[in-house]
Tab-separated table of C-alpha atoms in Angstrom:
chain	number	residue	atom	x	y	z
A	87	MET	CA	5.114	-40.228	-7.171
A	88	ASN	CA	1.746	-40.211	-9.184
A	89	SER	CA	2.039	-36.444	-9.937
A	90	THR	CA	5.595	-36.826	-11.297
A	91	SER	CA	4.395	-39.371	-13.799
A	92	ASP	CA	1.499	-37.033	-14.704
A	93	LEU	CA	3.774	-34.311	-15.197
A	94	ASP	CA	6.084	-36.511	-17.568
A	95	GLN	CA	3.033	-37.678	-19.524
A	96	VAL	CA	2.032	-33.852	-19.960
A	97	ILE	CA	5.604	-32.924	-21.025
A	98	ASP	CA	5.565	-35.869	-23.560
A	99	SER	CA	2.198	-34.628	-24.895
A	100	ILE	CA	3.482	-31.055	-25.297
A	101	LYS	CA	6.504	-32.269	-27.321
A	102	GLN	CA	4.186	-34.431	-29.533
A	103	VAL	CA	1.831	-31.431	-30.146
A	104	GLU	CA	4.819	-29.242	-30.994
A	105	GLU	CA	6.060	-31.753	-33.439
A	106	ASP	CA	2.496	-32.012	-35.036
A	107	ILE	CA	2.479	-28.161	-35.348
A	108	ARG	CA	5.920	-28.189	-37.088
A	109	ASN	CA	4.564	-30.894	-39.491
A	110	VAL	CA	1.375	-28.786	-40.270
A	111	GLU	CA	3.531	-25.652	-40.855
A	112	ALA	CA	5.712	-27.648	-43.317
A	113	ASN	CA	2.559	-28.818	-45.055
A	114	ILE	CA	1.224	-25.119	-45.297
A	115	LYS	CA	4.556	-24.071	-46.920
A	116	ALA	CA	4.365	-27.009	-49.373
A	117	VAL	CA	0.826	-25.860	-50.247
A	118	ASP	CA	2.062	-22.191	-50.695
A	119	VAL	CA	4.811	-23.368	-53.064
A	120	GLU	CA	2.171	-25.458	-55.066
A	121	LEU	CA	-0.107	-22.314	-55.215
A	122	LYS	CA	2.750	-20.123	-56.570
A	123	LYS	CA	3.298	-22.490	-59.514
A	124	ASP	CA	2.228	-21.184	-62.883
A	125	GLY	CA	-0.241	-23.042	-64.932
A	126	LEU	CA	-2.604	-24.403	-62.229
A	127	SER	CA	-6.132	-24.891	-63.215
A	128	GLU	CA	-8.869	-23.235	-61.197
A	129	LYS	CA	-9.825	-26.556	-59.864
A	130	ASP	CA	-6.286	-27.140	-58.421
A	131	VAL	CA	-6.165	-23.692	-56.914
A	132	ASP	CA	-9.485	-24.242	-55.157
A	133	TYR	CA	-8.214	-27.542	-53.862
A	134	TYR	CA	-4.919	-26.130	-52.564
A	135	ARG	CA	-6.831	-23.190	-51.001
A	136	GLU	CA	-9.140	-25.591	-49.169
A	137	GLU	CA	-6.187	-27.724	-48.204
A	138	LYS	CA	-4.483	-24.615	-46.815
A	139	ARG	CA	-7.595	-23.578	-44.902
A	140	GLN	CA	-7.852	-27.022	-43.316
A	141	LEU	CA	-4.252	-26.972	-42.324
A	142	ARG	CA	-4.616	-23.576	-40.678
A	143	GLU	CA	-7.601	-24.845	-38.766
A	144	GLU	CA	-5.686	-27.895	-37.649
A	145	LYS	CA	-2.771	-25.650	-36.625
A	146	ARG	CA	-5.135	-23.448	-34.614
A	147	GLN	CA	-6.639	-26.488	-32.885
A	148	LEU	CA	-3.082	-27.865	-32.110
A	149	ARG	CA	-2.101	-24.438	-30.549
A	150	GLU	CA	-5.247	-24.527	-28.283
A	151	LYS	CA	-4.279	-28.049	-27.189
A	152	GLU	CA	-0.666	-26.999	-26.554
A	153	ASN	CA	-1.918	-24.040	-24.426
A	154	LYS	CA	-4.215	-26.289	-22.321
A	155	LEU	CA	-1.417	-28.754	-21.841
A	156	ARG	CA	1.065	-25.996	-20.745
A	157	ASP	CA	-1.586	-24.723	-18.306
A	158	GLU	CA	-1.894	-28.361	-16.886
A	159	LYS	CA	1.918	-28.533	-16.754
A	160	MET	CA	2.138	-25.302	-14.637
A	161	LYS	CA	-0.475	-26.693	-12.131
A	162	LEU	CA	1.381	-29.815	-11.800
A	163	GLN	CA	4.649	-28.087	-11.172
A	164	GLU	CA	2.962	-25.824	-8.631
A	165	LYS	CA	1.933	-29.003	-6.679
A	166	GLU	CA	5.454	-30.292	-7.000
A	167	LYS	CA	7.212	-27.145	-6.061
A	168	PRO	CA	10.058	-27.899	-3.500
A	169	THR	CA	9.408	-26.475	-0.131
A	170	ASP	CA	11.921	-25.236	2.321
A	171	GLY	CA	10.764	-27.763	4.964
A	172	ARG	CA	7.656	-25.906	5.700
A	173	PRO	CA	4.154	-26.824	4.763
A	174	PRO	CA	2.110	-24.537	2.521
A	175	PRO	CA	0.925	-21.311	4.220
A	176	LYS	CA	-2.630	-22.774	4.679
A	177	LYS	CA	-1.400	-25.491	6.911
A	178	THR	CA	0.878	-23.322	9.086
A	179	ARG	CA	-1.887	-21.421	10.775
A	180	HIS	CA	-1.940	-22.149	14.401
A	181	PRO	CA	-4.425	-20.906	16.922
A	182	VAL	CA	-3.423	-17.388	17.889
A	183	GLN	CA	-2.163	-16.924	21.441
A	184	PRO	CA	-3.591	-13.960	23.150
A	185	ALA	CA	-0.961	-11.108	23.340
A	186	MET	CA	0.684	-10.691	26.563
A	187	LYS	CA	0.120	-7.277	28.170
A	188	SER	CA	2.860	-4.800	27.219
A	189	PRO	CA	4.745	-3.008	29.835
A	190	PRO	CA	3.243	0.446	30.598
A	191	GLY	CA	4.173	3.009	28.047
A	192	GLY	CA	5.401	0.322	25.744
A	193	PRO	CA	3.771	-0.684	22.313
A	194	GLY	CA	0.084	-0.773	22.448
A	195	ASN	CA	-0.616	-4.452	21.605
A	196	THR	CA	-3.393	-4.651	24.228
A	197	LYS	CA	-7.025	-4.328	23.312
A	198	ARG	CA	-8.928	-1.266	24.636
A	199	ARG	CA	-10.924	-2.565	27.538
A	200	ARG	CA	-14.612	-1.857	27.783
A	201	MET	CA	-16.327	-1.320	31.053
A	202	SER	CA	-19.172	-3.544	32.273
A	203	HIS	CA	-22.511	-1.814	32.052
A	204	THR	CA	-23.919	-3.764	35.063
A	205	GLU	CA	-20.946	-3.691	37.334
A	206	PRO	CA	-18.666	-0.759	36.396
A	207	THR	CA	-15.052	-0.860	37.850
A	208	LEU	CA	-12.054	1.183	37.257
A	209	PRO	CA	-8.755	-0.474	35.970
A	210	PRO	CA	-6.344	-1.453	38.672
A	211	CYS	CA	-3.381	-0.027	36.779
A	212	ARG	CA	-4.384	3.488	38.074
A	213	LEU	CA	-2.904	2.691	41.539
A	214	GLU	CA	0.237	0.860	40.166
A	215	GLY	CA	3.742	2.421	39.886
A	216	ASN	CA	5.021	5.723	41.113
A	217	ARG	CA	2.886	8.765	40.891
A	218	SER	CA	5.448	10.312	38.625
A	219	ASP	CA	4.896	7.483	36.091
A	220	HIS	CA	1.368	8.558	35.388
A	221	GLN	CA	1.710	11.453	32.899
A	222	ILE	CA	-0.909	13.314	30.762
A	223	VAL	CA	-0.273	13.136	27.067
A	224	ILE	CA	-2.322	14.474	24.214
A	225	ALA	CA	-3.718	11.557	22.222
A	226	PRO	CA	-4.415	11.767	18.503
A	227	GLN	CA	-8.056	10.777	18.996
A	228	GLN	CA	-10.808	11.690	21.473
A	229	ARG	CA	-12.517	9.000	23.528
A	230	ARG	CA	-14.823	9.064	26.555
A	231	CYS	CA	-13.236	9.937	29.881
A	232	ILE	CA	-13.068	6.576	31.758
A	233	TYR	CA	-14.043	8.253	35.159
A	234	CYS	CA	-17.060	10.115	33.517
A	235	SER	CA	-18.170	6.848	31.968
A	236	TYR	CA	-17.829	5.098	35.357
A	237	LEU	CA	-19.884	7.834	37.147
A	238	PHE	CA	-22.443	7.700	34.348
A	239	LEU	CA	-22.918	3.999	34.604
A	240	LEU	CA	-23.170	4.086	38.394
A	241	ALA	CA	-25.867	6.743	38.094
A	242	LYS	CA	-27.620	4.886	35.360
A	243	ASN	CA	-27.626	1.648	37.464
A	244	GLU	CA	-29.059	3.466	40.508
A	245	GLY	CA	-31.990	4.587	38.275
A	246	LYS	CA	-31.264	8.325	38.239
A	247	GLU	CA	-32.876	10.487	35.531
A	248	ASP	CA	-30.643	12.134	33.173
A	249	PRO	CA	-27.124	11.272	34.491
A	250	PRO	CA	-24.272	13.599	33.359
A	251	ARG	CA	-22.993	12.680	29.967
A	252	PRO	CA	-19.229	11.481	29.800
A	253	ARG	CA	-16.820	14.028	28.303
A	254	GLU	CA	-14.513	13.077	25.344
A	255	PRO	CA	-11.156	14.511	26.103
A	256	SER	CA	-8.041	14.009	24.035
A	257	ARG	CA	-5.918	13.649	27.161
A	258	LYS	CA	-4.647	10.245	28.002
A	259	CYS	CA	-2.682	8.721	30.985
A	260	LEU	CA	0.746	7.435	29.431
A	261	TYR	CA	0.883	4.615	32.114
A	262	CYS	CA	-2.775	3.482	32.295
A	263	GLN	CA	-3.424	4.066	28.543
A	264	VAL	CA	-6.893	5.429	29.266
A	265	HIS	CA	-8.506	8.762	28.456
A	266	ILE	CA	-9.218	10.999	31.398
A	267	CYS	CA	-10.530	14.661	31.624
A	268	LYS	CA	-8.737	17.377	33.546
A	269	ASP	CA	-11.327	17.371	36.315
A	270	HIS	CA	-10.987	13.665	37.124
A	271	TRP	CA	-7.230	13.271	36.847
A	272	ASP	CA	-6.409	13.331	40.489
A	273	VAL	CA	-9.590	11.542	41.546
A	274	PHE	CA	-9.054	8.699	39.163
A	275	HIS	CA	-5.577	8.084	40.396
A	276	SER	CA	-6.263	8.258	44.076
A	277	ILE	CA	-9.614	6.452	44.919
A	278	ARG	CA	-10.153	2.836	45.385
A	279	SER	CA	-13.282	1.290	43.733
């Protein structure tokens, strides 16, 4: 309610300033008419020129005031903007629920899992579904083979010097959504960790 009265006051002020500007413009025209008259003394010409300069300055100040009032009006109108029953976007943010795991082969809205460095384990999805569901596809990017990484971490945790570095294949299991090299494809899908 208070912002509505503020908006009304600003609109009234704008109308008043517009009226003042019209009056000043009329006075400038009157001074121009006086300056065009013949037979004016130099003193009168100087007086009218000074008067015209002051009127132009007053008009410039009124325009600045009008612009500020219009800016204020826009801000007040933004605050009063009718909504469609929803609060502004800043207030509609809710805590994001973690995405449910998509079905195998579905859209990839799950985060890439990282293996624990202290207790490496293989993902349980490797033993799920039919054997025919697990298909090799060529992925657009290369990532470490999950089984090579598993063996590397096991060797590192046992304290072996220079364990074999994991390969980075571009092959991926369509069902498990993990990268696997050719050598470990069968082993990965058959052993229990």
